[in-house]
mmCIF file of C-alpha atoms in Angstrom:
data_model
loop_
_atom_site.group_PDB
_atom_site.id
_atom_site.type_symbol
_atom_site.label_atom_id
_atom_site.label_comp_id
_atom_site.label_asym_id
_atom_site.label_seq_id
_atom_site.Cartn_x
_atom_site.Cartn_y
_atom_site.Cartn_z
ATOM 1 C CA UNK F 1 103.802 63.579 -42.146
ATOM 2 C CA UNK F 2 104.744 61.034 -44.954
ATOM 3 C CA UNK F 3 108.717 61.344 -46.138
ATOM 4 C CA UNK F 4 107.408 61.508 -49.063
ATOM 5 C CA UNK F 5 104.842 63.722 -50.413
ATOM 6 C CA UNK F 6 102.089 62.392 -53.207
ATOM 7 C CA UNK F 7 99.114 64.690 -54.275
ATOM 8 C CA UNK F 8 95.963 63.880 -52.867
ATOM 9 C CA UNK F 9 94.150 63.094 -56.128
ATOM 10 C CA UNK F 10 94.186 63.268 -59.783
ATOM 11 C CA UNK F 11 91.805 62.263 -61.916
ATOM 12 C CA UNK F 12 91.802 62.145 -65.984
ATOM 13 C CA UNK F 13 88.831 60.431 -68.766
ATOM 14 C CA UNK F 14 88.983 57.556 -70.052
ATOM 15 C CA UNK F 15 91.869 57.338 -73.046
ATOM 16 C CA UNK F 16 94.007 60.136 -71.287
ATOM 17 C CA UNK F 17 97.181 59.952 -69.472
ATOM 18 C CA UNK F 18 98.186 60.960 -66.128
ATOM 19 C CA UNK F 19 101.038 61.571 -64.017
ATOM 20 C CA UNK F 20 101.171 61.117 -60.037
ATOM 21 C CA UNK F 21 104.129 62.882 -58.159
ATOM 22 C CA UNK F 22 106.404 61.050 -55.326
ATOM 23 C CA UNK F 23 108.314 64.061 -53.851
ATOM 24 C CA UNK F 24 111.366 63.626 -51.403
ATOM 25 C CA UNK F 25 110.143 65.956 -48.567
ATOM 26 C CA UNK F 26 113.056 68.282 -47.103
ATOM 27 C CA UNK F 27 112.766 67.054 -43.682
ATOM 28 C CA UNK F 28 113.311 63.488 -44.933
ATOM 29 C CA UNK F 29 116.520 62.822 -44.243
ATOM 30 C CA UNK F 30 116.783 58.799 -45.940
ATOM 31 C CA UNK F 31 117.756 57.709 -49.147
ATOM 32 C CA UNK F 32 115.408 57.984 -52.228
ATOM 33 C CA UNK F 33 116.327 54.927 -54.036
ATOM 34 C CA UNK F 34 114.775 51.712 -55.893
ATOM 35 C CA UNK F 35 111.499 53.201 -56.010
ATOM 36 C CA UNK F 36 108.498 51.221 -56.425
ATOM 37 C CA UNK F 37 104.572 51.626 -56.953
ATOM 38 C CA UNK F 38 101.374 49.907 -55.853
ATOM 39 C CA UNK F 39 97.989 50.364 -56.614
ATOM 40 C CA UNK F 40 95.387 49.192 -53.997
ATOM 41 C CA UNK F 41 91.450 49.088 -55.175
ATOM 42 C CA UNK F 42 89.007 49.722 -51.860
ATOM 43 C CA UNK F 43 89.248 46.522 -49.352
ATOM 44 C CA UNK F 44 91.837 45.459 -51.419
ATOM 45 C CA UNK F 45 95.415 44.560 -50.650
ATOM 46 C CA UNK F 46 98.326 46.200 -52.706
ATOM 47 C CA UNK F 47 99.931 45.143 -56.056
ATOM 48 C CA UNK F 48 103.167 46.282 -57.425
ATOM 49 C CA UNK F 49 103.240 48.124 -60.422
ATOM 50 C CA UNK F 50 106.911 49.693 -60.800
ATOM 51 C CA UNK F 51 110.078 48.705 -59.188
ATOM 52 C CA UNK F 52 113.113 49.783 -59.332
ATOM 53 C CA UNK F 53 111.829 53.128 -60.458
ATOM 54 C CA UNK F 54 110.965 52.431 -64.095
ATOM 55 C CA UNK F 55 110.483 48.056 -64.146
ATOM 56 C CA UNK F 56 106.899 46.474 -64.531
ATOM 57 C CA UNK F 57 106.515 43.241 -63.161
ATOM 58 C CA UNK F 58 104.934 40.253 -65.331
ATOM 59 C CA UNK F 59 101.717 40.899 -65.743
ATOM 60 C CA UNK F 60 101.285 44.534 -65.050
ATOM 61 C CA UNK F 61 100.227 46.153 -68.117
ATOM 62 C CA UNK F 62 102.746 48.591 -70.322
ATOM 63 C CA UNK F 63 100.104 51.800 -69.996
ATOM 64 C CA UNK F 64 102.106 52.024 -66.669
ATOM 65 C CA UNK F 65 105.569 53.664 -66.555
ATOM 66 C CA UNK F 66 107.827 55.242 -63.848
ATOM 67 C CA UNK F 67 110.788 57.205 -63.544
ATOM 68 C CA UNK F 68 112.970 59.279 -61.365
ATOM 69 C CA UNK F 69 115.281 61.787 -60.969
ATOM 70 C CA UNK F 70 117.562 62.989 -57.641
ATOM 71 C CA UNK F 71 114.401 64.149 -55.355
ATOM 72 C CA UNK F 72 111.064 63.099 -57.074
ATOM 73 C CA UNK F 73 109.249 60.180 -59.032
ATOM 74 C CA UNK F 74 106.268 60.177 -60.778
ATOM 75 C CA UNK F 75 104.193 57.269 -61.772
ATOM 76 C CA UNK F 76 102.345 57.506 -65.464
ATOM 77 C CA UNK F 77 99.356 55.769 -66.314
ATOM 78 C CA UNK F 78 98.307 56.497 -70.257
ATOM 79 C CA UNK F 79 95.173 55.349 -71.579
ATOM 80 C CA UNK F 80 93.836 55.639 -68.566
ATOM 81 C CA UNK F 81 90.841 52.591 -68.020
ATOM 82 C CA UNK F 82 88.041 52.848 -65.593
ATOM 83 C CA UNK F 83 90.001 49.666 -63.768
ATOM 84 C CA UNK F 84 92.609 52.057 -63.257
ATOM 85 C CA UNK F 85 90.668 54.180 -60.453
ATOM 86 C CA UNK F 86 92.263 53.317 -57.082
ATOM 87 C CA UNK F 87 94.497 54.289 -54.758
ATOM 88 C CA UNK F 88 98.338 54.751 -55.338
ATOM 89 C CA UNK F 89 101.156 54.861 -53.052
ATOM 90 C CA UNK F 90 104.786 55.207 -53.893
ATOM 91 C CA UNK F 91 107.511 53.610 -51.900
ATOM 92 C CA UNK F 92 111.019 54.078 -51.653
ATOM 93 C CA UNK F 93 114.513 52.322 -49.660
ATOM 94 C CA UNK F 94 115.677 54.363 -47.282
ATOM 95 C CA UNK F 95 118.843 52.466 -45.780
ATOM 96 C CA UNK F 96 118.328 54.354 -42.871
ATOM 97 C CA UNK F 97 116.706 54.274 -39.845
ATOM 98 C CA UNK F 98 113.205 52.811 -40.964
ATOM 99 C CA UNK F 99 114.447 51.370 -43.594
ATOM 100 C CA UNK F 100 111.490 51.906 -45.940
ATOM 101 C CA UNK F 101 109.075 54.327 -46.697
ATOM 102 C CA UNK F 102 105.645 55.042 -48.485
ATOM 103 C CA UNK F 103 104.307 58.351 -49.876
ATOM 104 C CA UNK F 104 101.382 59.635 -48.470
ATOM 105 C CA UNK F 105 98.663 57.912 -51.369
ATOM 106 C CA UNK F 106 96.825 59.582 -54.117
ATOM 107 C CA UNK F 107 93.276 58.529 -55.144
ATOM 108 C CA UNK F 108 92.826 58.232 -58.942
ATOM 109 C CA UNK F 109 89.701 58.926 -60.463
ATOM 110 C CA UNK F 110 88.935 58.251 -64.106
ATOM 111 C CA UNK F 111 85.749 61.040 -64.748
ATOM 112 C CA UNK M 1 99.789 29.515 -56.707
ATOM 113 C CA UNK M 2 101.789 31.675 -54.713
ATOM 114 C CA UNK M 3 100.082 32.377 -51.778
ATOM 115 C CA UNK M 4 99.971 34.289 -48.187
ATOM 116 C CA UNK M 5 97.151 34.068 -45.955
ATOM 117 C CA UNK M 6 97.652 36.007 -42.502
ATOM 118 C CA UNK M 7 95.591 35.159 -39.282
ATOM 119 C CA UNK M 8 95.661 36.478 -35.616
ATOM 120 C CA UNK M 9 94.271 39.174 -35.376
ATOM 121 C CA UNK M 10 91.466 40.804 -33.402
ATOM 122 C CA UNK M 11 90.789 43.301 -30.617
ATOM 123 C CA UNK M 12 93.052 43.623 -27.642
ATOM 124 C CA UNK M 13 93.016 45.873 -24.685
ATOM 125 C CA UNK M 14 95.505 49.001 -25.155
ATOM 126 C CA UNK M 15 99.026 47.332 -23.313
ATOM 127 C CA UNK M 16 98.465 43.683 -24.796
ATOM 128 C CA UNK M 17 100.106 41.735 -26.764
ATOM 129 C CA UNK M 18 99.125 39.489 -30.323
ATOM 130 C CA UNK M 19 100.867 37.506 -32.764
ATOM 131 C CA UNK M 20 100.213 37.481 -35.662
ATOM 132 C CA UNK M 21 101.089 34.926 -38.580
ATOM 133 C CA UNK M 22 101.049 34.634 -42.351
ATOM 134 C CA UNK M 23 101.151 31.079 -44.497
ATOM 135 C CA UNK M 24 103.051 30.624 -47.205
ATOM 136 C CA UNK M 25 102.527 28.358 -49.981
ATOM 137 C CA UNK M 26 103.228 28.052 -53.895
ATOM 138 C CA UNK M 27 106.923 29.473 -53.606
ATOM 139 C CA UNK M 28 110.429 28.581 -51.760
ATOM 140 C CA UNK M 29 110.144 30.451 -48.793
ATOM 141 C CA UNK M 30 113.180 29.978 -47.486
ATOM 142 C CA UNK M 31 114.844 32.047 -50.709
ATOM 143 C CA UNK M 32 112.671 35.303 -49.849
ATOM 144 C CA UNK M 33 112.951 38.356 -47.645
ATOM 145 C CA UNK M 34 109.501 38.961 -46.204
ATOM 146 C CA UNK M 35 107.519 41.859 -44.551
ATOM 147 C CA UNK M 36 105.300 43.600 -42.821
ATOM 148 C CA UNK M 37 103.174 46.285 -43.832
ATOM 149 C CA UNK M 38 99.714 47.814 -42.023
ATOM 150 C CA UNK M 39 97.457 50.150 -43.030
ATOM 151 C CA UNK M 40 95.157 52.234 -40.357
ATOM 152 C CA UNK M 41 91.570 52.657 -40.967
ATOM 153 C CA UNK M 42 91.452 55.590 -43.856
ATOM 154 C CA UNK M 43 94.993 55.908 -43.812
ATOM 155 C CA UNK M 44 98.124 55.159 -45.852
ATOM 156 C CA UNK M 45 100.426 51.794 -46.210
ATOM 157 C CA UNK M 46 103.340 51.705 -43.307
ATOM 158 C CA UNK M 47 105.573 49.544 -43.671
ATOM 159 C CA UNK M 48 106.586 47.637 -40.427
ATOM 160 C CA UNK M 49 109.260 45.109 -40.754
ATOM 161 C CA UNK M 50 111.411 42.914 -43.070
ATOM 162 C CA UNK M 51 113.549 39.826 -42.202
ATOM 163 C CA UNK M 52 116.191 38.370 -44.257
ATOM 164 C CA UNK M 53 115.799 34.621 -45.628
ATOM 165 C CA UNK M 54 118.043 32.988 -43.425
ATOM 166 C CA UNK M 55 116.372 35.374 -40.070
ATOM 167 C CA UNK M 56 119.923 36.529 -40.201
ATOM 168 C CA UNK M 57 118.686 40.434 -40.123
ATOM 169 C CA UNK M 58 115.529 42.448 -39.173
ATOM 170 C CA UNK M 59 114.861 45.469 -38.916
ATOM 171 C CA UNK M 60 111.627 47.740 -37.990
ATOM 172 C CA UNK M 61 110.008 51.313 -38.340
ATOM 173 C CA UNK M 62 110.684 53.313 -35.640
ATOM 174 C CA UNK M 63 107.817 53.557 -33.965
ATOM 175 C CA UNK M 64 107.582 49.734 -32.975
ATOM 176 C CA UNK M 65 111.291 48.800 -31.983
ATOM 177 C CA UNK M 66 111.221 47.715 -28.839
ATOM 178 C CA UNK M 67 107.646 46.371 -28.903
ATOM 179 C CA UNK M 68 106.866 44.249 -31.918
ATOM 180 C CA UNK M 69 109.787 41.035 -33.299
ATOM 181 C CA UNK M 70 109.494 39.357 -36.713
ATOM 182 C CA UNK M 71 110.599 36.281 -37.142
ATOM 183 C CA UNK M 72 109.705 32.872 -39.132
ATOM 184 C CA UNK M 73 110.041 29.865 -39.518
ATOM 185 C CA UNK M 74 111.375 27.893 -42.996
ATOM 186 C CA UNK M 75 110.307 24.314 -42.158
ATOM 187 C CA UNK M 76 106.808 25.551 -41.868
ATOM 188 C CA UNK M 77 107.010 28.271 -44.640
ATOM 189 C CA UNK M 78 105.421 30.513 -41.707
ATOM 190 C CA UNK M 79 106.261 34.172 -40.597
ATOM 191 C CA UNK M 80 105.340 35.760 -37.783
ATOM 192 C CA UNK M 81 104.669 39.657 -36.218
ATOM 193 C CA UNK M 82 105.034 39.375 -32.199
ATOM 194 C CA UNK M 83 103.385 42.609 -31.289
ATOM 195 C CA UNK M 84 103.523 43.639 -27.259
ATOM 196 C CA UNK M 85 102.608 47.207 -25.676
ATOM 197 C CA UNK M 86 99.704 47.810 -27.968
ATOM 198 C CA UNK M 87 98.333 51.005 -28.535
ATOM 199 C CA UNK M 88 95.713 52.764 -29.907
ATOM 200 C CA UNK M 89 97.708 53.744 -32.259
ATOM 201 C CA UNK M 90 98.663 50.061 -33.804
ATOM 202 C CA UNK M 91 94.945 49.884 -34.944
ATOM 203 C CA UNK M 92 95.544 48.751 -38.539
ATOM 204 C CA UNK M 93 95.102 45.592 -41.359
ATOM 205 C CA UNK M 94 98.459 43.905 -40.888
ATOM 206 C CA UNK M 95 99.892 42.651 -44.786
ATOM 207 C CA UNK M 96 102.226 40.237 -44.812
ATOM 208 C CA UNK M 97 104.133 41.044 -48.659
ATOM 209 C CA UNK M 98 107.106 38.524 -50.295
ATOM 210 C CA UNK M 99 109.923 40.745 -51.671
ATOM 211 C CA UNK M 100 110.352 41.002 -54.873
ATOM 212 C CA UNK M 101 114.039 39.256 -56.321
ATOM 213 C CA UNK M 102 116.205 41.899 -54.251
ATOM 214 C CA UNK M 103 114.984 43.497 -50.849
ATOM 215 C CA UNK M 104 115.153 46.754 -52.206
ATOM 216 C CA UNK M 105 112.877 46.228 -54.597
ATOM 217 C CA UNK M 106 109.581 46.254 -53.942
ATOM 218 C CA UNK M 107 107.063 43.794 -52.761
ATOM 219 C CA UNK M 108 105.236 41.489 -55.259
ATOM 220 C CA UNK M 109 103.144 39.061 -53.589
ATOM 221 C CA UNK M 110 100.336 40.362 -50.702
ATOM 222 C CA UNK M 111 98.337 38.479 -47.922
ATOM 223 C CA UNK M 112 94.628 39.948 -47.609
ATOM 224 C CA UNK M 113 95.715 41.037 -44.346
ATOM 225 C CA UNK M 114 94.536 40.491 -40.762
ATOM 226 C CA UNK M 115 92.711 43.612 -38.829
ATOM 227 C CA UNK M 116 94.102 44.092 -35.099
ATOM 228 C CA UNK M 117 92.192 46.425 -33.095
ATOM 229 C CA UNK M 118 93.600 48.157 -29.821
ATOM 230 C CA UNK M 119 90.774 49.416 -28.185
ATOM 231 C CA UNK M 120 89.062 48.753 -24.622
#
């Protein structure tokens, strides 16, 4: 079981926005800070698309946007662009044991 | 362009032991934490293992202390995953990732990662 929790899928149309969830799960004991996002398209390797909870990288278009508060995150996509399908995974630093962790993934669809 | 390009892996009997490595180029190496990350067939990102600039700290998941080392070296912009006691359950594409201006932060730059299969 991932520390922390991301819903399976979500899916939106083209033009719409939509919101994935990064959820602190209760047996997670770590920290929950400096979280970041990646997006990985099939056979793909990852690309970082937040850090620091709400920061975009060079490059990585403004239709994305993070925040966070104490226990969850939640990455927005708006506008969402048939590009945009792909997997998403949330990550956080723990400072503790295993000093980083990812959520469990969520599989965007754009209908 | 900044570049990583991993290579050694391949299939291994359950118990054995690989190393794997990742090539750096296009960036000062010697500036950047670096790390590990695999990903199982179907499954989610893990990550693995991170070592300072300087090899001056490391640290690893949980689930491989004991049995896997990082390290690298600077005057060959090279890092390297030593992975002993393999187990089914190390099956996985093996990313090497740069970290992104703090450690904390994130990881910004990806290898296309190297598959290692435990399996006999």
């Amino acid at each position: 079981q991932s520390a922390l929790t991301q819903p399976a899928s979500v899916s939106g149309s083209p033009g719409q926005s939509i919101t994935i969830s990064c959820t602190r799960t209760t047996s997670y004991i770590g920290g929950f800070d400096y979280v970041s996002w990646y997006q990985q398209h099939p056979g793909k390797a990852p690309r970082l698309m937040i850090y620091d909870d709400t920061h975009r990288p060079s490059g990585v278009s403004n239709r994305f946007s993070g925040s966070k508060s104490d226990n969850a995150a939640s990455l927005t996509i708006s506008g969402l662009q048939a590009e945009d399908e792909a997997d998403y995974y949330c990550s956080s630093f723990s400072g503790y044991s295993t000093l980083y962790v990812f959520g469990s993934g969520t599989k965007v669809t754009v209908l | 362009d900044v570049q990583l390009e991993e290579s050694g892996g391949g299939l291994v009997q359950p118990g054995g032991s690989l190393r794997l490595s990742c090539a750096v180029s296009g960036f000062t190496f010697s500036s950047y934490w670096m790390t590990w990350v695999r990903q199982a067939p179907g499954k989610g990102l893990e990550w693995v293992a991170i070592m300072k600039h300087d090899a001056s700290e490391e640290y690893y998941v949980d689930s491989v202390k004991g049995r896997f080392t990082i390290s690298r070296d600077n005057a060959k912009n090279s890092l390297y995953l030593q992975m002993n006691s393999l187990g089914a359950e190390d099956t996985a594409v093996y990313y090497c990732a740069r970290n992104y201006l703090h450690y904390y932060y994130g990881l910004d730059v990806w290898g296309q990662g190297t598959t290692v299969s435990v399996s006999s």
